[in-house]
PDB file of C-alpha atoms in Angstrom:
ATOM      1  CA  MET Y  26     103.201  59.848 153.325  1.00  0.00           C
ATOM      2  CA  ALA Y  27     101.866  59.061 149.833  1.00  0.00           C
ATOM      3  CA  LYS Y  28      99.554  62.093 149.945  1.00  0.00           C
ATOM      4  CA  THR Y  29     102.446  64.379 150.926  1.00  0.00           C
ATOM      5  CA  THR Y  30     104.563  63.036 148.059  1.00  0.00           C
ATOM      6  CA  ILE Y  31     101.775  63.663 145.530  1.00  0.00           C
ATOM      7  CA  ILE Y  32     101.302  67.227 146.785  1.00  0.00           C
ATOM      8  CA  TYR Y  33     105.021  67.981 146.394  1.00  0.00           C
ATOM      9  CA  LEU Y  34     105.001  66.509 142.887  1.00  0.00           C
ATOM     10  CA  PHE Y  35     102.125  68.709 141.759  1.00  0.00           C
ATOM     11  CA  LEU Y  36     103.263  71.971 143.375  1.00  0.00           C
ATOM     12  CA  PRO Y  37     105.698  72.869 140.539  1.00  0.00           C
ATOM     13  CA  LEU Y  38     102.980  72.242 137.949  1.00  0.00           C
ATOM     14  CA  PHE Y  39     100.558  74.436 139.915  1.00  0.00           C
ATOM     15  CA  PHE Y  40     102.988  77.365 139.992  1.00  0.00           C
ATOM     16  CA  PHE Y  41     103.835  76.919 136.291  1.00  0.00           C
ATOM     17  CA  PHE Y  42     100.208  77.153 135.189  1.00  0.00           C
ATOM     18  CA  PHE Y  43      99.540  80.015 137.627  1.00  0.00           C
ATOM     19  CA  PHE Y  44     102.326  82.220 136.216  1.00  0.00           C
ATOM     20  CA  PHE Y  45     101.519  81.127 132.635  1.00  0.00           C
ATOM     21  CA  SER Y  46      97.947  82.351 133.082  1.00  0.00           C
ATOM     22  CA  LEU Y  47      99.240  85.718 134.364  1.00  0.00           C
ATOM     23  CA  THR Y  48     101.468  86.065 131.289  1.00  0.00           C
ATOM     24  CA  VAL Y  49      98.579  85.392 128.917  1.00  0.00           C
ATOM     25  CA  ALA Y  50      96.341  87.826 130.780  1.00  0.00           C
ATOM     26  CA  ALA Y  51      98.993  90.525 130.547  1.00  0.00           C
ATOM     27  CA  ALA Y  52      99.430  89.808 126.842  1.00  0.00           C
ATOM     28  CA  ASN Y  53      95.702  90.132 126.201  1.00  0.00           C
ATOM     29  CA  THR Y  54      95.638  93.434 128.091  1.00  0.00           C
ATOM     30  CA  ALA Y  55      98.498  94.843 126.023  1.00  0.00           C
ATOM     31  CA  TYR Y  56      96.980  93.576 122.792  1.00  0.00           C
ATOM     32  CA  PRO Y  57      93.187  93.749 123.060  1.00  0.00           C
ATOM     33  CA  THR Y  58      91.148  91.418 120.918  1.00  0.00           C
ATOM     34  CA  ILE Y  59      90.252  92.753 117.488  1.00  0.00           C
ATOM     35  CA  PRO Y  60      86.571  92.325 116.600  1.00  0.00           C
ATOM     36  CA  GLY Y  61      86.008  89.206 114.512  1.00  0.00           C
ATOM     37  CA  THR Y  62      89.121  87.367 115.760  1.00  0.00           C
ATOM     38  CA  GLU Y  63      89.769  84.861 118.515  1.00  0.00           C
ATOM     39  CA  PRO Y  64      92.437  85.473 121.185  1.00  0.00           C
ATOM     40  CA  THR Y  65      95.440  83.156 121.292  1.00  0.00           C
ATOM     41  CA  ASN Y  66      96.879  81.613 124.419  1.00  0.00           C
ATOM     42  CA  GLY Y  67     100.508  81.514 123.336  1.00  0.00           C
ATOM     43  CA  CYS Y  68     103.424  83.171 125.100  1.00  0.00           C
ATOM     44  CA  ILE Y  69     104.775  86.428 123.631  1.00  0.00           C
ATOM     45  CA  PRO Y  70     108.483  86.039 122.898  1.00  0.00           C
ATOM     46  CA  PRO Y  71     110.735  88.880 124.044  1.00  0.00           C
ATOM     47  CA  VAL Y  72     111.822  91.323 121.349  1.00  0.00           C
ATOM     48  CA  GLU Y  73     115.605  91.245 121.159  1.00  0.00           C
ATOM     49  CA  ARG Y  74     116.193  93.362 118.038  1.00  0.00           C
ATOM     50  CA  ARG Y  75     115.047  96.962 117.787  1.00  0.00           C
ATOM     51  CA  PRO Y  76     114.706  98.970 114.546  1.00  0.00           C
ATOM     52  CA  VAL Y  77     116.845 102.029 113.944  1.00  0.00           C
ATOM     53  CA  ARG Y  78     114.890 104.967 112.519  1.00  0.00           C
ATOM     54  CA  ARG Y  79     117.081 107.307 110.503  1.00  0.00           C
ATOM     55  CA  GLU Y  80     116.804 110.692 108.840  1.00  0.00           C
ATOM     56  CA  VAL Y  81     120.134 110.283 107.052  1.00  0.00           C
ATOM     57  CA  HIS Y  82     121.317 107.063 105.415  1.00  0.00           C
ATOM     58  CA  GLY Y  83     124.378 105.806 103.580  1.00  0.00           C
ATOM     59  CA  ASN Y  84     126.959 107.439 105.855  1.00  0.00           C
ATOM     60  CA  GLY Y  85     125.490 110.907 105.366  1.00  0.00           C
ATOM     61  CA  ARG Y  86     124.916 110.574 101.619  1.00  0.00           C
ATOM     62  CA  ILE Y  87     121.130 110.039 101.529  1.00  0.00           C
ATOM     63  CA  TYR Y  88     118.636 112.399 103.173  1.00  0.00           C
ATOM     64  CA  ASP Y  89     115.068 111.286 103.748  1.00  0.00           C
ATOM     65  CA  VAL Y  90     112.997 114.431 103.185  1.00  0.00           C
ATOM     66  CA  THR Y  91     109.645 112.742 103.799  1.00  0.00           C
ATOM     67  CA  HIS Y  92     107.632 113.498 106.914  1.00  0.00           C
ATOM     68  CA  ARG Y  93     106.491 110.547 108.972  1.00  0.00           C
ATOM     69  CA  ILE Y  94     102.702 110.392 108.937  1.00  0.00           C
ATOM     70  CA  THR Y  95     101.465 110.774 112.509  1.00  0.00           C
ATOM     71  CA  ASN Y  96      98.110 111.281 114.212  1.00  0.00           C
ATOM     72  CA  SER Y  97      99.080 114.792 115.293  1.00  0.00           C
ATOM     73  CA  MET Y  98     100.476 116.182 112.033  1.00  0.00           C
ATOM     74  CA  PRO Y  99      98.516 119.037 110.418  1.00  0.00           C
ATOM     75  CA  THR Y 100      96.037 118.572 107.630  1.00  0.00           C
ATOM     76  CA  TYR Y 101      93.486 121.054 106.251  1.00  0.00           C
ATOM     77  CA  VAL Y 102      92.620 124.516 107.486  1.00  0.00           C
ATOM     78  CA  ASP Y 103      89.322 123.394 109.045  1.00  0.00           C
ATOM     79  CA  HIS Y 104      90.814 120.362 110.821  1.00  0.00           C
ATOM     80  CA  VAL Y 105      92.280 121.663 114.090  1.00  0.00           C
ATOM     81  CA  ASP Y 106      92.934 118.183 115.488  1.00  0.00           C
ATOM     82  CA  GLY Y 107      95.352 117.093 112.777  1.00  0.00           C
ATOM     83  CA  VAL Y 108      95.240 113.850 110.839  1.00  0.00           C
ATOM     84  CA  GLY Y 109      93.805 111.813 113.717  1.00  0.00           C
ATOM     85  CA  GLU Y 110      93.658 108.029 113.861  1.00  0.00           C
ATOM     86  CA  PHE Y 111      94.530 106.645 110.437  1.00  0.00           C
ATOM     87  CA  LEU Y 112      96.168 103.245 111.028  1.00  0.00           C
ATOM     88  CA  ARG Y 113      94.191 100.211 112.208  1.00  0.00           C
ATOM     89  CA  LEU Y 114      95.422  96.675 112.811  1.00  0.00           C
ATOM     90  CA  THR Y 115      92.597  94.579 111.398  1.00  0.00           C
ATOM     91  CA  ASP Y 116      94.252  91.148 111.770  1.00  0.00           C
ATOM     92  CA  SER Y 117      96.655  90.276 114.575  1.00  0.00           C
ATOM     93  CA  ILE Y 118      98.932  87.276 115.101  1.00  0.00           C
ATOM     94  CA  LYS Y 119      98.473  87.718 118.845  1.00  0.00           C
ATOM     95  CA  ASN Y 120      94.749  87.245 118.426  1.00  0.00           C
ATOM     96  CA  GLY Y 121      94.865  84.174 116.223  1.00  0.00           C
ATOM     97  CA  SER Y 122      95.475  85.476 112.713  1.00  0.00           C
ATOM     98  CA  LEU Y 123      98.215  84.015 110.545  1.00  0.00           C
ATOM     99  CA  SER Y 124      99.745  87.466 109.976  1.00  0.00           C
ATOM    100  CA  ASN Y 125      99.455  91.101 111.022  1.00  0.00           C
ATOM    101  CA  LEU Y 126      97.439  93.187 108.548  1.00  0.00           C
ATOM    102  CA  SER Y 127      96.798  96.927 108.843  1.00  0.00           C
ATOM    103  CA  GLU Y 128      94.640  99.342 106.887  1.00  0.00           C
ATOM    104  CA  LEU Y 129      95.167 103.058 106.234  1.00  0.00           C
ATOM    105  CA  ARG Y 130      92.556 105.761 106.021  1.00  0.00           C
ATOM    106  CA  PHE Y 131      93.542 109.365 105.298  1.00  0.00           C
ATOM    107  CA  SER Y 132      93.481 112.028 102.605  1.00  0.00           C
ATOM    108  CA  VAL Y 133      95.787 111.570  99.615  1.00  0.00           C
ATOM    109  CA  HIS Y 134      97.117 115.054 100.461  1.00  0.00           C
ATOM    110  CA  THR Y 135      98.458 113.923 103.844  1.00  0.00           C
ATOM    111  CA  GLY Y 136     102.067 114.619 104.815  1.00  0.00           C
ATOM    112  CA  THR Y 137     104.646 114.735 102.026  1.00  0.00           C
ATOM    113  CA  HIS Y 138     102.679 114.310  98.799  1.00  0.00           C
ATOM    114  CA  ILE Y 139     102.323 115.363  95.180  1.00  0.00           C
ATOM    115  CA  ASP Y 140      99.500 117.236  93.467  1.00  0.00           C
ATOM    116  CA  ALA Y 141      98.316 116.199  90.021  1.00  0.00           C
ATOM    117  CA  PRO Y 142      96.574 118.714  87.705  1.00  0.00           C
ATOM    118  CA  GLY Y 143      93.208 117.139  88.527  1.00  0.00           C
ATOM    119  CA  HIS Y 144      93.527 118.518  92.054  1.00  0.00           C
ATOM    120  CA  VAL Y 145      92.376 122.008  91.010  1.00  0.00           C
ATOM    121  CA  PHE Y 146      91.086 121.565  87.432  1.00  0.00           C
ATOM    122  CA  ASP Y 147      87.910 119.537  87.128  1.00  0.00           C
ATOM    123  CA  HIS Y 148      88.275 119.049  83.369  1.00  0.00           C
ATOM    124  CA  TYR Y 149      91.740 117.588  83.965  1.00  0.00           C
ATOM    125  CA  TYR Y 150      90.305 115.357  86.689  1.00  0.00           C
ATOM    126  CA  ASP Y 151      87.703 114.038  84.259  1.00  0.00           C
ATOM    127  CA  ALA Y 152      90.340 113.605  81.540  1.00  0.00           C
ATOM    128  CA  GLY Y 153      92.513 111.417  83.782  1.00  0.00           C
ATOM    129  CA  PHE Y 154      95.346 113.769  84.761  1.00  0.00           C
ATOM    130  CA  ASP Y 155      95.896 111.870  88.000  1.00  0.00           C
ATOM    131  CA  VAL Y 156      98.972 110.700  89.916  1.00  0.00           C
ATOM    132  CA  ASP Y 157      99.239 107.597  87.735  1.00  0.00           C
ATOM    133  CA  ALA Y 158      99.782 109.845  84.706  1.00  0.00           C
ATOM    134  CA  VAL Y 159     102.614 111.867  86.294  1.00  0.00           C
ATOM    135  CA  ASP Y 160     105.973 111.625  84.508  1.00  0.00           C
ATOM    136  CA  LEU Y 161     108.416 109.853  86.836  1.00  0.00           C
ATOM    137  CA  GLU Y 162     111.338 111.349  84.908  1.00  0.00           C
ATOM    138  CA  VAL Y 163     110.289 114.746  86.248  1.00  0.00           C
ATOM    139  CA  LEU Y 164     110.265 113.369  89.789  1.00  0.00           C
ATOM    140  CA  ASN Y 165     113.724 111.807  89.561  1.00  0.00           C
ATOM    141  CA  GLY Y 166     116.985 113.468  88.604  1.00  0.00           C
ATOM    142  CA  PRO Y 167     119.429 116.255  89.477  1.00  0.00           C
ATOM    143  CA  GLY Y 168     118.066 119.351  91.169  1.00  0.00           C
ATOM    144  CA  LEU Y 169     118.569 122.070  93.747  1.00  0.00           C
ATOM    145  CA  LEU Y 170     117.620 122.675  97.356  1.00  0.00           C
ATOM    146  CA  VAL Y 171     117.581 126.462  97.845  1.00  0.00           C
ATOM    147  CA  ASP Y 172     116.874 128.740 100.800  1.00  0.00           C
ATOM    148  CA  VAL Y 173     114.225 131.424 100.368  1.00  0.00           C
ATOM    149  CA  PRO Y 174     114.671 134.750 102.246  1.00  0.00           C
ATOM    150  CA  ARG Y 175     112.984 134.052 105.540  1.00  0.00           C
ATOM    151  CA  ASP Y 176     110.681 137.086 105.699  1.00  0.00           C
ATOM    152  CA  LYS Y 177     109.096 136.625 102.264  1.00  0.00           C
ATOM    153  CA  ASN Y 178     106.665 134.541 100.268  1.00  0.00           C
ATOM    154  CA  ILE Y 179     107.970 133.079  97.004  1.00  0.00           C
ATOM    155  CA  SER Y 180     107.159 135.966  94.682  1.00  0.00           C
ATOM    156  CA  ALA Y 181     108.498 136.850  91.236  1.00  0.00           C
ATOM    157  CA  GLU Y 182     110.910 139.275  92.898  1.00  0.00           C
ATOM    158  CA  VAL Y 183     112.214 136.597  95.261  1.00  0.00           C
ATOM    159  CA  LEU Y 184     112.643 134.073  92.434  1.00  0.00           C
ATOM    160  CA  LYS Y 185     114.655 136.587  90.410  1.00  0.00           C
ATOM    161  CA  SER Y 186     116.912 137.200  93.430  1.00  0.00           C
ATOM    162  CA  LEU Y 187     117.684 133.486  93.779  1.00  0.00           C
ATOM    163  CA  ASN Y 188     119.418 133.484  90.367  1.00  0.00           C
ATOM    164  CA  ILE Y 189     118.534 129.882  89.570  1.00  0.00           C
ATOM    165  CA  ALA Y 190     120.512 128.883  86.490  1.00  0.00           C
ATOM    166  CA  LYS Y 191     118.814 128.220  83.189  1.00  0.00           C
ATOM    167  CA  GLY Y 192     118.335 124.543  82.515  1.00  0.00           C
ATOM    168  CA  VAL Y 193     117.623 123.540  86.125  1.00  0.00           C
ATOM    169  CA  ARG Y 194     114.507 121.352  86.068  1.00  0.00           C
ATOM    170  CA  ARG Y 195     113.980 120.467  89.735  1.00  0.00           C
ATOM    171  CA  VAL Y 196     113.990 122.864  92.684  1.00  0.00           C
ATOM    172  CA  LEU Y 197     112.997 122.415  96.308  1.00  0.00           C
ATOM    173  CA  PHE Y 198     112.400 125.662  98.194  1.00  0.00           C
ATOM    174  CA  ARG Y 199     113.161 125.794 101.936  1.00  0.00           C
ATOM    175  CA  THR Y 200     111.336 128.622 103.696  1.00  0.00           C
ATOM    176  CA  LEU Y 201     110.482 129.993 107.115  1.00  0.00           C
ATOM    177  CA  ASN Y 202     108.039 127.086 107.421  1.00  0.00           C
ATOM    178  CA  THR Y 203     110.955 124.768 108.212  1.00  0.00           C
ATOM    179  CA  ASP Y 204     112.398 127.150 110.829  1.00  0.00           C
ATOM    180  CA  ARG Y 205     108.969 127.454 112.458  1.00  0.00           C
ATOM    181  CA  ARG Y 206     108.505 123.659 112.349  1.00  0.00           C
ATOM    182  CA  LEU Y 207     104.975 124.094 111.042  1.00  0.00           C
ATOM    183  CA  MET Y 208     104.676 120.462 109.935  1.00  0.00           C
ATOM    184  CA  TYR Y 209     105.218 119.405 113.560  1.00  0.00           C
ATOM    185  CA  LYS Y 210     102.278 121.461 114.827  1.00  0.00           C
ATOM    186  CA  THR Y 211      98.843 119.884 114.857  1.00  0.00           C
ATOM    187  CA  GLU Y 212      96.739 122.875 113.871  1.00  0.00           C
ATOM    188  CA  PHE Y 213      96.939 124.183 110.319  1.00  0.00           C
ATOM    189  CA  ASP Y 214      98.726 127.572 110.248  1.00  0.00           C
ATOM    190  CA  THR Y 215      97.456 130.051 107.639  1.00  0.00           C
ATOM    191  CA  SER Y 216     100.534 132.259 108.058  1.00  0.00           C
ATOM    192  CA  TYR Y 217     102.768 129.754 106.262  1.00  0.00           C
ATOM    193  CA  VAL Y 218     105.079 130.807 103.412  1.00  0.00           C
ATOM    194  CA  GLY Y 219     104.272 129.791  99.843  1.00  0.00           C
ATOM    195  CA  PHE Y 220     104.162 130.873  96.213  1.00  0.00           C
ATOM    196  CA  THR Y 221     102.297 134.021  95.345  1.00  0.00           C
ATOM    197  CA  GLU Y 222     100.359 134.012  92.083  1.00  0.00           C
ATOM    198  CA  ASP Y 223     102.939 136.230  90.378  1.00  0.00           C
ATOM    199  CA  GLY Y 224     105.742 134.012  91.680  1.00  0.00           C
ATOM    200  CA  ALA Y 225     104.096 130.884  90.284  1.00  0.00           C
ATOM    201  CA  ARG Y 226     103.507 132.536  86.904  1.00  0.00           C
ATOM    202  CA  TRP Y 227     107.069 133.879  86.755  1.00  0.00           C
ATOM    203  CA  LEU Y 228     108.453 130.366  87.403  1.00  0.00           C
ATOM    204  CA  VAL Y 229     106.283 128.887  84.632  1.00  0.00           C
ATOM    205  CA  GLU Y 230     107.125 131.600  82.083  1.00  0.00           C
ATOM    206  CA  ASN Y 231     110.817 132.201  82.821  1.00  0.00           C
ATOM    207  CA  THR Y 232     112.366 128.917  83.944  1.00  0.00           C
ATOM    208  CA  GLU Y 233     112.606 125.303  82.829  1.00  0.00           C
ATOM    209  CA  ILE Y 234     111.649 124.004  86.282  1.00  0.00           C
ATOM    210  CA  LYS Y 235     109.232 121.061  86.138  1.00  0.00           C
ATOM    211  CA  LEU Y 236     109.479 119.737  89.704  1.00  0.00           C
ATOM    212  CA  VAL Y 237     108.612 122.318  92.379  1.00  0.00           C
ATOM    213  CA  GLY Y 238     108.713 121.453  96.073  1.00  0.00           C
ATOM    214  CA  THR Y 239     108.066 123.373  99.286  1.00  0.00           C
ATOM    215  CA  ASP Y 240     107.962 122.676 103.014  1.00  0.00           C
ATOM    216  CA  TYR Y 241     104.278 123.031 103.933  1.00  0.00           C
ATOM    217  CA  LEU Y 242     100.982 121.450 102.919  1.00  0.00           C
ATOM    218  CA  PRO Y 243      99.886 123.924 100.209  1.00  0.00           C
ATOM    219  CA  ILE Y 244     102.570 125.090  97.814  1.00  0.00           C
ATOM    220  CA  ALA Y 245     100.852 128.458  97.321  1.00  0.00           C
ATOM    221  CA  ALA Y 246     100.512 131.156  99.994  1.00  0.00           C
ATOM    222  CA  PHE Y 247      97.176 131.195 101.802  1.00  0.00           C
ATOM    223  CA  ASP Y 248      95.917 134.375 100.110  1.00  0.00           C
ATOM    224  CA  ASP Y 249      96.819 132.967  96.669  1.00  0.00           C
ATOM    225  CA  VAL Y 250      96.240 129.294  97.400  1.00  0.00           C
ATOM    226  CA  LEU Y 251      94.052 128.527  94.371  1.00  0.00           C
ATOM    227  CA  LYS Y 252      95.580 131.043  91.965  1.00  0.00           C
ATOM    228  CA  GLY Y 253      99.063 129.757  92.751  1.00  0.00           C
ATOM    229  CA  HIS Y 254      97.992 126.162  92.128  1.00  0.00           C
ATOM    230  CA  TYR Y 255      96.258 127.167  88.897  1.00  0.00           C
ATOM    231  CA  ALA Y 256      99.405 128.858  87.599  1.00  0.00           C
ATOM    232  CA  LEU Y 257     101.659 125.891  88.415  1.00  0.00           C
ATOM    233  CA  LEU Y 258      99.400 123.039  87.307  1.00  0.00           C
ATOM    234  CA  GLU Y 259      97.621 124.473  84.289  1.00  0.00           C
ATOM    235  CA  SER Y 260     100.227 123.324  81.759  1.00  0.00           C
ATOM    236  CA  THR Y 261     100.109 119.727  83.146  1.00  0.00           C
ATOM    237  CA  GLU Y 262     103.911 119.653  82.756  1.00  0.00           C
ATOM    238  CA  ILE Y 263     104.856 120.740  86.291  1.00  0.00           C
ATOM    239  CA  VAL Y 264     104.676 118.379  89.263  1.00  0.00           C
ATOM    240  CA  VAL Y 265     104.090 119.916  92.684  1.00  0.00           C
ATOM    241  CA  VAL Y 266     105.564 118.288  95.803  1.00  0.00           C
ATOM    242  CA  GLU Y 267     104.283 119.622  99.120  1.00  0.00           C
ATOM    243  CA  ALA Y 268     105.203 119.255 102.813  1.00  0.00           C
ATOM    244  CA  LEU Y 269     108.842 118.246 102.354  1.00  0.00           C
ATOM    245  CA  LYS Y 270     110.947 117.693 105.489  1.00  0.00           C
ATOM    246  CA  LEU Y 271     113.966 119.903 104.877  1.00  0.00           C
ATOM    247  CA  ASP Y 272     115.337 120.245 108.424  1.00  0.00           C
ATOM    248  CA  ASP Y 273     119.111 119.942 108.741  1.00  0.00           C
ATOM    249  CA  VAL Y 274     119.710 119.295 105.044  1.00  0.00           C
ATOM    250  CA  PRO Y 275     122.460 121.470 103.533  1.00  0.00           C
ATOM    251  CA  ALA Y 276     121.396 123.575 100.563  1.00  0.00           C
ATOM    252  CA  GLY Y 277     122.962 122.510  97.285  1.00  0.00           C
ATOM    253  CA  ILE Y 278     122.832 120.120  94.342  1.00  0.00           C
ATOM    254  CA  TYR Y 279     121.333 116.666  94.815  1.00  0.00           C
ATOM    255  CA  SER Y 280     119.916 113.755  92.929  1.00  0.00           C
ATOM    256  CA  ILE Y 281     116.221 114.087  93.815  1.00  0.00           C
ATOM    257  CA  HIS Y 282     113.999 111.016  93.929  1.00  0.00           C
ATOM    258  CA  CYS Y 283     110.266 111.209  94.658  1.00  0.00           C
ATOM    259  CA  LEU Y 284     107.948 108.238  94.161  1.00  0.00           C
ATOM    260  CA  PRO Y 285     104.197 108.729  94.731  1.00  0.00           C
ATOM    261  CA  LEU Y 286     101.819 105.868  95.360  1.00  0.00           C
ATOM    262  CA  ARG Y 287     100.398 104.645  92.069  1.00  0.00           C
ATOM    263  CA  VAL Y 288      96.663 105.211  92.505  1.00  0.00           C
ATOM    264  CA  PRO Y 289      94.708 105.685  89.246  1.00  0.00           C
ATOM    265  CA  GLY Y 290      91.980 108.266  89.677  1.00  0.00           C
ATOM    266  CA  ALA Y 291      93.639 110.015  92.637  1.00  0.00           C
ATOM    267  CA  GLU Y 292      94.478 113.720  92.264  1.00  0.00           C
ATOM    268  CA  GLY Y 293      97.209 113.473  94.907  1.00  0.00           C
ATOM    269  CA  ALA Y 294      99.314 110.788  96.567  1.00  0.00           C
ATOM    270  CA  PRO Y 295     101.590 110.364  99.593  1.00  0.00           C
ATOM    271  CA  THR Y 296     105.150 110.351  98.304  1.00  0.00           C
ATOM    272  CA  ARG Y 297     108.515 109.148  99.571  1.00  0.00           C
ATOM    273  CA  CYS Y 298     111.248 111.648  98.668  1.00  0.00           C
ATOM    274  CA  ILE Y 299     114.980 111.350  99.180  1.00  0.00           C
ATOM    275  CA  LEU Y 300     117.976 113.498  98.270  1.00  0.00           C
ATOM    276  CA  ILE Y 301     121.264 111.839  97.357  1.00  0.00           C
ATOM    277  CA  LYS Y 302     124.559 113.737  97.370  1.00  0.00           C
TER     278      LYS Y 302
END
C-alpha cells in the first residue's frame, strides 16, 4: 500500500518534468545555439503583443518612403542574388546572454540611401566629402514629389516639361521604376529609368534644386550612370537620394525628411526618409 501511494505521489512530478523537457527541446530547435554561448533551460513565454508595421503613419499624414532592407532586394549589377544574408544575431537571451545583440553587414549603398560626392570623385573622397559632411538642412524641408512621363528617362527635355517652379530646393522624381516594382525584384535591372547626363546638367545649371531623389538604386540611367553622377555631385552642393519607396504616395508638396546614418569616411549611407503632409 505504501509503495502504491508513493508511486501516485510522484506521477504528477514525472509528467511535469517530461513535458518541460519537451518544451525546452522545442525551444532549442526553434532557436539554435549561437557559437560561443551556452543554451538556457528556461521556458519561452508566449508573445501576446504583436507589432504593427505601417507604410503610412499619423492618420495618413506621414508617409514612410524608405524601403525595408531584405535579403532578396536588389543590389549591384553583378549581384544577381540580391543583398543576401546581412543580419546576424550574435548574442541571444534564449541562449544565455543578458540581451539580444545583432550585427549588420552590407554595402552603404543598400536600399534607400544617399550618395556623398566621394562616391564618384576620388579627390573628394580623400578630402573628406563623406556622409558626415552632408548638410542636413538640404535633406530636411519643403519639397515636391513629381511624376515623370513613364516612357522616358529624366532628360533636359523632360525636366523642362515638368515646369518645376523657381526656388524649389527639394524634388523627388517618381518614374516607371515604381510602376515596375523594380526594388522588389532580386536581380538588378539595367533597363531602369534615371537621369541622363544632359538632364543632370540641366538641373544643376537651371534650377535651385539641392536634394534630388529617385526610385531605383542608381540615380542616373544605366548608359549615363557615371556621367550623371558626375554632373550632380561635382559641385558638392547637391545631395542624391536613391531607391526611394514611392508606391501609393500622392504627388504634391510635402515636408521632406531624410536622415542618413552618421558614418565618417563613408561615401554613402542607408537613410530613413519620410514625407509629411
